[in-house]
Short mmCIF file of C-alpha atoms in Angstrom, two decimals:
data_model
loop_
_atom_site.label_atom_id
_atom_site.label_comp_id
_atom_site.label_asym_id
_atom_site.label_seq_id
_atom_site.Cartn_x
_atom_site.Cartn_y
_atom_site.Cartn_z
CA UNK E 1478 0.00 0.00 0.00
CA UNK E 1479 1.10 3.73 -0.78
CA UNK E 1480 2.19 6.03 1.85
CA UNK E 1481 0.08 8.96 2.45
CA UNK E 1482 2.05 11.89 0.98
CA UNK E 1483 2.80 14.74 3.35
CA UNK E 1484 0.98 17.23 4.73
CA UNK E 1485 3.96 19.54 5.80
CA UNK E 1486 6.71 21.19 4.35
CA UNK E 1487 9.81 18.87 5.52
CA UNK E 1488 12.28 20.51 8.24
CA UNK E 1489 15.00 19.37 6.32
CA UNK E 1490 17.34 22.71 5.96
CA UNK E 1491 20.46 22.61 8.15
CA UNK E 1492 21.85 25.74 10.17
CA UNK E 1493 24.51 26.17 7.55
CA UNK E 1494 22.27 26.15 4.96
CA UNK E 1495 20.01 29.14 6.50
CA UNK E 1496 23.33 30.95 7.16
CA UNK E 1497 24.11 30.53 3.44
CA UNK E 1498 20.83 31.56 2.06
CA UNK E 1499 21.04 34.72 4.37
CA UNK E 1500 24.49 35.92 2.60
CA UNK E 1501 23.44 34.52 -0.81
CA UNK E 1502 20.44 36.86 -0.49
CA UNK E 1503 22.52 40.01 0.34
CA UNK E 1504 25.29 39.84 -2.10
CA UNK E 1505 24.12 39.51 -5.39
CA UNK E 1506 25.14 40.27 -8.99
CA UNK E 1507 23.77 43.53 -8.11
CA UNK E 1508 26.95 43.94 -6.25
CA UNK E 1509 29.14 42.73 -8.65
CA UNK E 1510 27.98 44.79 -11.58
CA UNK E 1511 25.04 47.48 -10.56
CA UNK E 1512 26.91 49.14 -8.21
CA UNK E 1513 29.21 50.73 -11.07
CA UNK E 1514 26.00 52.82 -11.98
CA UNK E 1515 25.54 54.03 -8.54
CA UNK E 1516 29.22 54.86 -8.11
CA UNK E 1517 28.90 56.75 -11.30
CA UNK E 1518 25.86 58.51 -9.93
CA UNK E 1519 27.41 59.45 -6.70
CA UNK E 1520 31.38 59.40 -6.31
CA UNK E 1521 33.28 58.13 -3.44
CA UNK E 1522 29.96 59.76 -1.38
CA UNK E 1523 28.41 56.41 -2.74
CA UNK E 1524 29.46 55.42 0.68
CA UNK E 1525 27.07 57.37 2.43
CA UNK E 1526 24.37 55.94 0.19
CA UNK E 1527 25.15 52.62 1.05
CA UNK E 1528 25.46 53.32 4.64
CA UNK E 1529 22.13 54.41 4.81
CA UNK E 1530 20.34 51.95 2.80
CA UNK E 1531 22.28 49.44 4.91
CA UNK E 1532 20.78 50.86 8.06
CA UNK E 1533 17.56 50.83 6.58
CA UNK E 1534 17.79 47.08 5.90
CA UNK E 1535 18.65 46.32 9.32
CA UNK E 1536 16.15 47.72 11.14
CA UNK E 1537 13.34 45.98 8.53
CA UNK E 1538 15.49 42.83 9.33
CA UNK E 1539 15.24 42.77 12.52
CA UNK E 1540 11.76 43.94 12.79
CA UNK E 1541 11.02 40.79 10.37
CA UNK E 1542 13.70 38.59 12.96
CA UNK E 1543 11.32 39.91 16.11
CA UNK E 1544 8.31 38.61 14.44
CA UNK E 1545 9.62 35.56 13.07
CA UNK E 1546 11.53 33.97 15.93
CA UNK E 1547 8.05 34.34 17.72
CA UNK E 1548 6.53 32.82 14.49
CA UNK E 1549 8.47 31.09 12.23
CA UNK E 1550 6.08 30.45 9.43
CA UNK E 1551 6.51 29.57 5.40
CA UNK E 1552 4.78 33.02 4.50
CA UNK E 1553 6.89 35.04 6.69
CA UNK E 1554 6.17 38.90 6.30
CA UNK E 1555 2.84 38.14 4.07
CA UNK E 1556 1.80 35.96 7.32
CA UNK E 1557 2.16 38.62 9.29
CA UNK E 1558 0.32 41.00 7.59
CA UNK E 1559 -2.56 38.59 7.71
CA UNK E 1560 -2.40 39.36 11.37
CA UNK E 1561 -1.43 42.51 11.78
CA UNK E 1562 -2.86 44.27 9.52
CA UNK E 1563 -5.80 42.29 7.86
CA UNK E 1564 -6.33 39.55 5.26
CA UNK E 1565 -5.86 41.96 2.52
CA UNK E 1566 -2.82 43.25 3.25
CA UNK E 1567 -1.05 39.49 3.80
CA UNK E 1568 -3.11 38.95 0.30
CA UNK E 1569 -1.71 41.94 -1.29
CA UNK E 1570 2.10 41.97 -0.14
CA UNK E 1571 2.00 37.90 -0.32
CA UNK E 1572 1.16 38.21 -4.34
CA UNK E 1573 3.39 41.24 -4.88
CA UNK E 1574 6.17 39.22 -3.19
CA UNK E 1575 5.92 36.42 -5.77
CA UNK E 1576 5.10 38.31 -8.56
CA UNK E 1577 8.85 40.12 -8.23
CA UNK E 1578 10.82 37.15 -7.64
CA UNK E 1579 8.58 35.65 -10.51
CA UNK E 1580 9.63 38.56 -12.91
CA UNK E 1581 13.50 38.48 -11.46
CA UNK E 1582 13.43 34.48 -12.91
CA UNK E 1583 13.57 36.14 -16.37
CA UNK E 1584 15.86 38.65 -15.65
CA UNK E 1585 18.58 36.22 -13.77
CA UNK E 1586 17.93 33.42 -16.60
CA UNK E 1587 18.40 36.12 -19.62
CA UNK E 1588 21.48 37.68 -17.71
CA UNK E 1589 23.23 33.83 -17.05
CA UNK E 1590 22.42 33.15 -20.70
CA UNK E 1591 24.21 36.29 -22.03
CA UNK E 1592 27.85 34.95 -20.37
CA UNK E 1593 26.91 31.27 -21.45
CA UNK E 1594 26.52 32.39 -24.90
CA UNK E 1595 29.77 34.60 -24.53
CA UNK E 1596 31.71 31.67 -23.81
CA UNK E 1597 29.81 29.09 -25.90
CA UNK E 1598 29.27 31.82 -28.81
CA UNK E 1599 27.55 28.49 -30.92
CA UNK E 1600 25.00 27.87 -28.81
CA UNK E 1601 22.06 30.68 -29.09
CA UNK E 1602 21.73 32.46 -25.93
CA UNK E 1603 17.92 31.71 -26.10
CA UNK E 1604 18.76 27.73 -25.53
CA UNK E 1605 21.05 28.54 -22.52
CA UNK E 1606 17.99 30.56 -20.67
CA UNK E 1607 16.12 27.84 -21.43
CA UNK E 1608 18.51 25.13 -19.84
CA UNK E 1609 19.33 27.16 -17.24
CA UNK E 1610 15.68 27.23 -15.95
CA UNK E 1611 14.98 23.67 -16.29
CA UNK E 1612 18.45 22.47 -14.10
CA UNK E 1613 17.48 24.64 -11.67
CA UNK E 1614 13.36 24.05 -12.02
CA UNK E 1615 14.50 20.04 -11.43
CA UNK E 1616 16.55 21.37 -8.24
CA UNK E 1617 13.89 23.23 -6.57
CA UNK E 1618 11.46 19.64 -7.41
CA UNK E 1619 13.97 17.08 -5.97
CA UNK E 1620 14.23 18.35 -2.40
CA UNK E 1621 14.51 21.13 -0.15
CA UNK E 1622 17.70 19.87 0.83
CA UNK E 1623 18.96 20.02 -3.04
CA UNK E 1624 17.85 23.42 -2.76
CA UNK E 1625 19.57 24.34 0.26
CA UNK E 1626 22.96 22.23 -0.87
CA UNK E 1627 22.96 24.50 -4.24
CA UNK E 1628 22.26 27.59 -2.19
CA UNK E 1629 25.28 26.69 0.27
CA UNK E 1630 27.61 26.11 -2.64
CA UNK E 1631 26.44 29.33 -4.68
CA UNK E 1632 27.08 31.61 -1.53
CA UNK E 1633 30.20 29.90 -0.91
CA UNK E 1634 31.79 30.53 -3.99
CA UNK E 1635 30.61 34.17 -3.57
CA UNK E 1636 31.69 34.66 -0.09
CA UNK E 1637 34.97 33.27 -1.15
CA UNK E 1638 35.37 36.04 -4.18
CA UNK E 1639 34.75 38.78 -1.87
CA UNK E 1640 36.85 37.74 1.02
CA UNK E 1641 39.27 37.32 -2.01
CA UNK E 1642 38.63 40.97 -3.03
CA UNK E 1643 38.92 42.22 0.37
CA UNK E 1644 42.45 40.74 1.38
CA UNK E 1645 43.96 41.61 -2.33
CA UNK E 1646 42.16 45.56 -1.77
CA UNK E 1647 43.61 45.94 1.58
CA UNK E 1648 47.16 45.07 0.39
CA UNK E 1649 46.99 47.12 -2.47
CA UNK E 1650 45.69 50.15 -0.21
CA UNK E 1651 48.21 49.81 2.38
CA UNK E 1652 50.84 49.53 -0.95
CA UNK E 1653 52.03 45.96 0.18
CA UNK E 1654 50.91 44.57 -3.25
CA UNK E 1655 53.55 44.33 -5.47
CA UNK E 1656 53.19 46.15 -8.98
CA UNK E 1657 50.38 48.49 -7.60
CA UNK E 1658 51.19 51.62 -6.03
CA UNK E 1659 49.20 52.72 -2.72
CA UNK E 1660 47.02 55.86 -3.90
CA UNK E 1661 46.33 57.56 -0.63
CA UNK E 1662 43.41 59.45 -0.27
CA UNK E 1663 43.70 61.43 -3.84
CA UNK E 1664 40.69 59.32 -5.53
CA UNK E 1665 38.19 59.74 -2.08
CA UNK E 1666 39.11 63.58 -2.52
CA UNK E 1667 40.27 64.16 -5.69
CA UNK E 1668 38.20 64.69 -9.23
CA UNK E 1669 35.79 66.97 -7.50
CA UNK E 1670 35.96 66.31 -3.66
CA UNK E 1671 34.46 63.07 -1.94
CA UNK E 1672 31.05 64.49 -3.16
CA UNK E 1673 31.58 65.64 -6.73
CA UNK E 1674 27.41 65.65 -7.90
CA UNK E 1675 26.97 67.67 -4.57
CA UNK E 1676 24.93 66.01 -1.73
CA UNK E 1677 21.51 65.53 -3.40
CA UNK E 1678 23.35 62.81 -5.35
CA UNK E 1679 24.00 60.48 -2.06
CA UNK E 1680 20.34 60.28 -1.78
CA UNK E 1681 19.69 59.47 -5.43
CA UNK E 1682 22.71 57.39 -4.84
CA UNK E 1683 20.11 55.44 -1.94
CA UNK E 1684 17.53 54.86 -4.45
CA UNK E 1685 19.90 53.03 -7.25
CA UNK E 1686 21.48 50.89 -4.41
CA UNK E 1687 18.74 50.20 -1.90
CA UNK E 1688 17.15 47.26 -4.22
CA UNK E 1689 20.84 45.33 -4.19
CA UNK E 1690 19.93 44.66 -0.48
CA UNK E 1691 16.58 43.00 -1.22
CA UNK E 1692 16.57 38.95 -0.64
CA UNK E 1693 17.82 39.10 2.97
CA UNK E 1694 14.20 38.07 3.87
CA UNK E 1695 14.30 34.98 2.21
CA UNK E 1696 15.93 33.23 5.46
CA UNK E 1697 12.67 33.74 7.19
CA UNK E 1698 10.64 32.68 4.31
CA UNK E 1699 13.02 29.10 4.49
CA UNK E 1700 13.30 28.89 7.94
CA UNK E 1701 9.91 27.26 7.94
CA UNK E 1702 11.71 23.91 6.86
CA UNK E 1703 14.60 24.08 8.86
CA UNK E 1704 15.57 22.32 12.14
CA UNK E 1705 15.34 24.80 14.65
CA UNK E 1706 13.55 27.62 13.31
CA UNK E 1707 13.63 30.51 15.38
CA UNK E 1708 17.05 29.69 16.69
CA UNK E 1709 18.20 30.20 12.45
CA UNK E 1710 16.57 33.23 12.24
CA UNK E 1711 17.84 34.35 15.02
CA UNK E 1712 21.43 34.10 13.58
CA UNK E 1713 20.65 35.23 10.67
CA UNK E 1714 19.43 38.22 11.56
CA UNK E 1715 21.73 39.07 13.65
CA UNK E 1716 24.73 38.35 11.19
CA UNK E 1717 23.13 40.66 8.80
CA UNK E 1718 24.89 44.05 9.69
CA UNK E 1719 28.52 42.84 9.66
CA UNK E 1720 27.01 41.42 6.27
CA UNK E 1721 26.63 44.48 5.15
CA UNK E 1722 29.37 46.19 6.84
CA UNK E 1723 31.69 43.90 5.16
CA UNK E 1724 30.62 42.83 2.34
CA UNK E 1725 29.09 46.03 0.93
CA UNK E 1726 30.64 49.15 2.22
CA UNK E 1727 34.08 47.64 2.48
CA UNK E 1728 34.16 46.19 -1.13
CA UNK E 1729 32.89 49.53 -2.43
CA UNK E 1730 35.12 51.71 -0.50
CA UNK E 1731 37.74 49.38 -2.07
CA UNK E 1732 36.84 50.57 -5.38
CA UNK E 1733 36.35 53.79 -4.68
CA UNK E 1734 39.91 54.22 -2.69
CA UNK E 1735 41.51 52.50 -5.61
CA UNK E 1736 40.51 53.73 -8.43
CA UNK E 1737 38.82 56.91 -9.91
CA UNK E 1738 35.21 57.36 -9.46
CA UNK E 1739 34.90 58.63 -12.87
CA UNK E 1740 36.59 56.13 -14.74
CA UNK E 1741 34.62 54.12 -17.27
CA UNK E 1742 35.78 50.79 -15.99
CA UNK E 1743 34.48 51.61 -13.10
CA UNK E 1744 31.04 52.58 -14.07
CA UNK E 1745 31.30 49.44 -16.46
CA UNK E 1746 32.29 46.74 -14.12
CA UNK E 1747 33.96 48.21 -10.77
CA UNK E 1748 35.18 44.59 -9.79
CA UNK E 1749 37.11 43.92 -13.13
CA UNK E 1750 38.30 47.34 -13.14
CA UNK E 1751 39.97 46.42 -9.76
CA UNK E 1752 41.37 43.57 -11.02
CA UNK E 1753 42.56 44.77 -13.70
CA UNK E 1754 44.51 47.23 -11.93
CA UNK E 1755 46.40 44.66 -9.77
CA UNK E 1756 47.81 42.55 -13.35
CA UNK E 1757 45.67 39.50 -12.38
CA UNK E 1758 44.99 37.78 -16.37
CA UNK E 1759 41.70 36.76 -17.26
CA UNK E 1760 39.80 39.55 -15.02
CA UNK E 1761 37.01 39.53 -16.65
CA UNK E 1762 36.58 35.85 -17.41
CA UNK E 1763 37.00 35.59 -13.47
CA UNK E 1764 34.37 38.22 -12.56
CA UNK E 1765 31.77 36.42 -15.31
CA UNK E 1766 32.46 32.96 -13.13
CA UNK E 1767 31.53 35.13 -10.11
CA UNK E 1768 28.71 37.00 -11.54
CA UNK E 1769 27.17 33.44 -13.32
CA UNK E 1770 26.99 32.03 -9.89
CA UNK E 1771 25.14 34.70 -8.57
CA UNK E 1772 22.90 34.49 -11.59
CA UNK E 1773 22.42 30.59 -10.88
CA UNK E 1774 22.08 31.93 -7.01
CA UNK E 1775 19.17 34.09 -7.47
CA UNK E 1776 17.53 31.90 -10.19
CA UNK E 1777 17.75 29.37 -7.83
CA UNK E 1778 16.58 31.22 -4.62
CA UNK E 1779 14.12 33.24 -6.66
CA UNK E 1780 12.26 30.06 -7.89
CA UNK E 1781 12.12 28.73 -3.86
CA UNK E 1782 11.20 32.28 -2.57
CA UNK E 1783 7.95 32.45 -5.54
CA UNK E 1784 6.93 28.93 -4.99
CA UNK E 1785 7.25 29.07 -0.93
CA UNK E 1786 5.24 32.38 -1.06
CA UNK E 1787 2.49 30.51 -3.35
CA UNK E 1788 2.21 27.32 -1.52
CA UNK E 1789 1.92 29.76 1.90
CA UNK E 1790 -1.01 32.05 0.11
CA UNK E 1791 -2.86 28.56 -1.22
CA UNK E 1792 -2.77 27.56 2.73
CA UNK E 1793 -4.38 30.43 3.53
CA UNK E 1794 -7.24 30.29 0.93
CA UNK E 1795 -5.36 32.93 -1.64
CA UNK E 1796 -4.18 30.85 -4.12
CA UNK E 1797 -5.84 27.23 -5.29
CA UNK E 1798 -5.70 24.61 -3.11
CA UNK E 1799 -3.63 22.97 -5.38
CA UNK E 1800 -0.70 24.88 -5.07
CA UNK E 1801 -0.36 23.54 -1.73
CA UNK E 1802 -0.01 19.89 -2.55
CA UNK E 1803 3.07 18.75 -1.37
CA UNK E 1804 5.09 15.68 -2.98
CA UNK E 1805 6.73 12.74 -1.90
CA UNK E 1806 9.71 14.64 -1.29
CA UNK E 1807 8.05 17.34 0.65
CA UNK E 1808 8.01 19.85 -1.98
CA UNK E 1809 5.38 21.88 -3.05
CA UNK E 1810 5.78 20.83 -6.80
CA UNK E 1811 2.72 22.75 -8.36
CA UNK E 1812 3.71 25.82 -7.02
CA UNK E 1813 7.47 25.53 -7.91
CA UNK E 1814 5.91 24.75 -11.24
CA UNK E 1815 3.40 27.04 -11.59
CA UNK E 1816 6.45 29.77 -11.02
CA UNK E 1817 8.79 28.62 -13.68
CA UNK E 1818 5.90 28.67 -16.10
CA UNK E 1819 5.61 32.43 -15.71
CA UNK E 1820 9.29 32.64 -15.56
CA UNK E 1821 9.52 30.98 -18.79
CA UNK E 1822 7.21 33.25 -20.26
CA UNK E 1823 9.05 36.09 -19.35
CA UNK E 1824 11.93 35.10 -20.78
CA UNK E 1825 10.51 34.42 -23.54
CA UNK E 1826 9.02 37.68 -24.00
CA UNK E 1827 12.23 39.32 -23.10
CA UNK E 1828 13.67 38.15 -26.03
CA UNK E 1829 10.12 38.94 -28.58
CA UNK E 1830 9.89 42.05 -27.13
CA UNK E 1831 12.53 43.48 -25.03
CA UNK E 1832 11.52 47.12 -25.57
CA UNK E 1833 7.82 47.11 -24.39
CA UNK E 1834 6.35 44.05 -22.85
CA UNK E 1835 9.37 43.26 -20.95
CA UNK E 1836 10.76 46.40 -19.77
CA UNK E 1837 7.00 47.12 -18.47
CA UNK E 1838 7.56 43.60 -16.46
CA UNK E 1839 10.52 44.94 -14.89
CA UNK E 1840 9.03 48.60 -14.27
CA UNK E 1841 5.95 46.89 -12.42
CA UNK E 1842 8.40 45.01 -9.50
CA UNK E 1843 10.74 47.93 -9.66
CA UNK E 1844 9.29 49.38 -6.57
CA UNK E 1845 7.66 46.16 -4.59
CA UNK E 1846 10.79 46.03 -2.02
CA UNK E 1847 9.86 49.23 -0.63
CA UNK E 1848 6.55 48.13 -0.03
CA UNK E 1849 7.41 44.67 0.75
CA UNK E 1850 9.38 46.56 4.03
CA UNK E 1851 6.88 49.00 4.38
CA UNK E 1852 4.32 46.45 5.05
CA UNK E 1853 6.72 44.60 7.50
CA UNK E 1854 7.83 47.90 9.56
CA UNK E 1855 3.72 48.75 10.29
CA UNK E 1856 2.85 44.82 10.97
CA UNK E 1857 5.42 44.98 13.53
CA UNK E 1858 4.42 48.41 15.06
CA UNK E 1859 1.35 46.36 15.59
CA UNK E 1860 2.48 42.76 16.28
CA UNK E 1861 4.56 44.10 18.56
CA UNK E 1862 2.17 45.23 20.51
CA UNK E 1863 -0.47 42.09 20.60
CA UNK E 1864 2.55 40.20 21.41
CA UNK E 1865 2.94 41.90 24.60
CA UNK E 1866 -1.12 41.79 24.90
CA UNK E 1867 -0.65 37.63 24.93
CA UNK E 1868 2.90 38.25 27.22
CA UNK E 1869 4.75 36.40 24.99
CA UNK E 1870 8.36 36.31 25.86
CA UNK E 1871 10.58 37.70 22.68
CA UNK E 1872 14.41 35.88 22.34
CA UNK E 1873 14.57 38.92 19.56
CA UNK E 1874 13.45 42.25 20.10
CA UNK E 1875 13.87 45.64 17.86
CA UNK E 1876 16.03 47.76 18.96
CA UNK E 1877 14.32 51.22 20.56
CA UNK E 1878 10.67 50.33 19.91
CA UNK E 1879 8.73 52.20 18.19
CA UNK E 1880 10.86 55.06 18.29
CA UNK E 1881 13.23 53.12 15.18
CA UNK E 1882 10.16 51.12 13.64
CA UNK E 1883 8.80 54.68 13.10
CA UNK E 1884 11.90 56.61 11.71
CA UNK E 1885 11.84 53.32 9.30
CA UNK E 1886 8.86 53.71 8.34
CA UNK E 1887 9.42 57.56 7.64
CA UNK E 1888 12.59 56.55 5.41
CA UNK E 1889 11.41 54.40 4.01
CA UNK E 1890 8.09 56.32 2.45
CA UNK E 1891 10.87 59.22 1.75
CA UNK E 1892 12.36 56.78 -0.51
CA UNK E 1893 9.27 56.03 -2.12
CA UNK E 1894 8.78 59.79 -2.61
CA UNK E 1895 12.24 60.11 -3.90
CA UNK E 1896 11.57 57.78 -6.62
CA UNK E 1897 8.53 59.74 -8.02
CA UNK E 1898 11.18 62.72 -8.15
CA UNK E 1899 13.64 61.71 -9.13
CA UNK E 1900 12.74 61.35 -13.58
CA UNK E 1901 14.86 57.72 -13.96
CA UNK E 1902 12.78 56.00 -11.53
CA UNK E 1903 9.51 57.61 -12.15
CA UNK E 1904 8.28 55.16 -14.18
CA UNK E 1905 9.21 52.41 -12.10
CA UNK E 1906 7.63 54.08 -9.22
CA UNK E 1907 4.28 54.62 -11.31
CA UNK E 1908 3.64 51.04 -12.86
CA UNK E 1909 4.52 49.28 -9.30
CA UNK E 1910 1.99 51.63 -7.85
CA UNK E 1911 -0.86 50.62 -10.74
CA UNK E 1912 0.08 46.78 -9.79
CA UNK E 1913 -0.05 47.20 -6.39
CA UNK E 1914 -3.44 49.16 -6.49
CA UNK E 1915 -4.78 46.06 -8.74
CA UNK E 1916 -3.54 43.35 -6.02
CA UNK E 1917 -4.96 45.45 -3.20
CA UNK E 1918 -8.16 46.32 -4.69
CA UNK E 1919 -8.46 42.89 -5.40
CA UNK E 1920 -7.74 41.60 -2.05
CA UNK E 1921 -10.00 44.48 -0.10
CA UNK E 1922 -12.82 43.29 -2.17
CA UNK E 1923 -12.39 39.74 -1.45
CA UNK E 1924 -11.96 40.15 1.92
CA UNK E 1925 -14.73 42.58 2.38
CA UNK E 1926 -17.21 40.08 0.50
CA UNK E 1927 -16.08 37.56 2.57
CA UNK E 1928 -16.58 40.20 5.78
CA UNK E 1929 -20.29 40.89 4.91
CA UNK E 1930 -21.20 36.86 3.95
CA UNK E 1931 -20.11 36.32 7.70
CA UNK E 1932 -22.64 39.37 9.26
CA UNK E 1933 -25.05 37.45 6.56
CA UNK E 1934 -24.75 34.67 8.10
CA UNK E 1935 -24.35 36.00 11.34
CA UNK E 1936 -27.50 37.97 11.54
CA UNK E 1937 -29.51 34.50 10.04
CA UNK E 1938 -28.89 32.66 12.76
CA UNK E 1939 -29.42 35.01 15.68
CA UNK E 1940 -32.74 35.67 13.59
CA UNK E 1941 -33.26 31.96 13.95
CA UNK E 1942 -32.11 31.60 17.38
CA UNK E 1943 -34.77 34.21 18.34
#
């Protein structure tokens, strides 16, 4: 006789693999190769930007680590929404959510396929997308643990390059690298001072960088199948500022202490430029190894992070029931499934029409991770506070509370503001605010349909009754 299948995700993800999937979801090609743009945009004062959108992303992490180590749960923020802040809003941020890593599946896959092709010029790029999707479509099936063992390896190799990059930049600052001179302070002060676009370009600056910190979430959203749940939060959340001290700000201030801000290497691929500049062959080739395995990273991670988000919205009656049909392996296949579909569409499109229907893809998630913390900063302001209603105990609290959950909250609805400004990210701005007002009007009517069959129902049987 058959076994039943399961009814629950398995609780198969080890503590390494949590601590993996945290640093895989901070440092991302975005890193590698966006942060030219925002040096560009800013000059060595780039720094500052950083430094601030790094603070910001602490204090939305740990909010998120106060409210998960009390409730470690699949649907993470969304979840807590539910709660918080009412069934719409968990309905609302829970589809946004998926619909952005959904959209960043054709992005990653089109990006990986574009080094593939460079190196295998025969093959045509479209093919590569396409078996890049289905390896890592068959990972995410398999297991949770094959998910979590290609997540671990993928950070690894990352964490490796930048600790790489680190030692080499510190040597060739302090001039103890042979062949490279020690610059000094002339490219932090030089060409124009340390802010050469004047201070309103640090917060513009914000706005181009801010989105390379998004994905540090996704170690709440997997520490629903892990062994000790709130204990791997916990640690994973709390490892996320020396993250970002070190990772971030001290590879950037790297580049910028190196080199000149100005320099079209730099704005073209910072980390090459670097290289470069030290005599090491094969830059290049090295830094599209490095930047491919962040591609496979966030294809992979993306892919768990949609389908996870699904299978936790089909629990909760917002998707159909069978999305949350789990497998043999305790995977919820037709949601990992129903994810790569749409992320094989997009790529698809991206290469029939790159122009329009794509680029209007991308515009639409271009400004869900502000309102993906948003809608974690004002679920905690209130979680918080039932929390303490129940006198639950809390092993992590936010720091200040609410005097920081507020001044988060204000930052981060400046940002928002900045980006209808500010003319390149307008746009961006303006079609994530159409989808969102779809998704919540959606969910406000559902909910309040739902709201008025129970006083229906409600007021029938005390009718009865009397």
């Amino acid at each position: 006789m058959a076994a039943n299948p399961p009814t629950e995700l398995q609780q198969t993800l080890k503590k390494r693999h949590l601590s993996m999937i945290a640093i895989a979801g901070v440092i991302g090609a975005g890193l590698f190769v966006g942060s030219g743009a925002a040096i560009k945009e800013t000059g060595p004062g780039v720094l500052v930007s950083y430094t601030l959108a790094g603070i910001v992303v602490i204090l939305v992490m740990r909010m998120l680590g106060e409210m998960s180590t009390a409730n470690p749960e699949t649907g993470s923020f969304s979840a807590y929404a539910d709660r918080a802040i009412g069934r719409w809003a968990g309905f609302s941020i829970g589809w946004l959510y998926a619909w952005f890593w959904i959209i960043v599946l054709g992005i990653e896959a089109t990006a990986g396929a574009v080094i593939m092709n460079r190196w295998v010029p025969g093959v045509p790029q479209w093919t590569w997308a396409l078996v890049l999707m289905i390896v890592l479509t068959l990972t995410n099936i398999a297991s949770v643990k094959s998910f979590g063992e290609f997540e671990f390896w993928f950070a690894s190799i990352k964490v490796a390059a930048i600790v790489a990059f680190l030692g080499l930049g510190i040597l060739a600052i302090l001039g103890l690298l042979p062949g490279v001179e020690a610059p000094g302070m002339s490219n932090l002060t030089g060409n124009g001072g340390f802010f050469p676009n004047g201070y309103g370009a640090v917060f513009a600056g914000i706005l181009v960088v801010v989105f390379s910190f998004f994905g540090a979430e996704i170690a709440t959203i997997a520490a629903g199948e892990s062994e000790n749940p709130a204990a791997a939060v916990r640690t994973a959340v709390k490892s996320v500022v020396w993250r970002i001290l070190v990772f971030y700000i001290g590879s950037i201030a790297i580049v910028v202490t190196l080199l000149p801000w100005d320099s079209a290497s730099v704005a073209l691929s910072p980390y090459v430029a670097v290289m470069d500049s030290y005599g090491i062959p094969a830059a290049g080739t090295i830094m599209d190894v490095v930047v491919l395995t962040s591609v496979l990273s966030c294809l992979n991670s993306g892919l768990y992070t949609a389908s996870r988000m699904i299978f936790s919205l089909s629990r909760r009656g917002d998707a159909p029931k069978s999305f949350a049909t789990i497998s043999g392996s305790g995977v919820p296949r037709q949601a990992v499934l129903v994810s790569t579909v749409v992320g094989f569409i997009t790529v698809g499109l991206n290469y029939i029409s790159p122009d329009r229907v794509f680029l209007f893809l991308v515009n639409s998630s271009g400004a869900i991770a502000l309102f993906v913390w948003l809608v974690i900063s004002v679920s905690q302001l209130r979680m918080r506070r039932q929390l303490e209603r129940e006198g639950r105990e809390l092993d992590l609290k936010m720091w200040l509370f609410p005097y920081l959950t507020w001044l988060t909250i204000i930052s981060i609805v400046a940002l928002c503001i900045g980006m209808v400004i500010i003319p390149e990210t307008r746009s961006q701005m303006y079609v994530s605010l159409a989808l969102a007002a779809i998704v919540i009007g959606i969910g406000l009517y559902r909910y309040r349909a739902a709201s008025s069959d129970r006083t229906i129902e409600t007021t029938a049987a005390e009718r009865i009754e009397t």
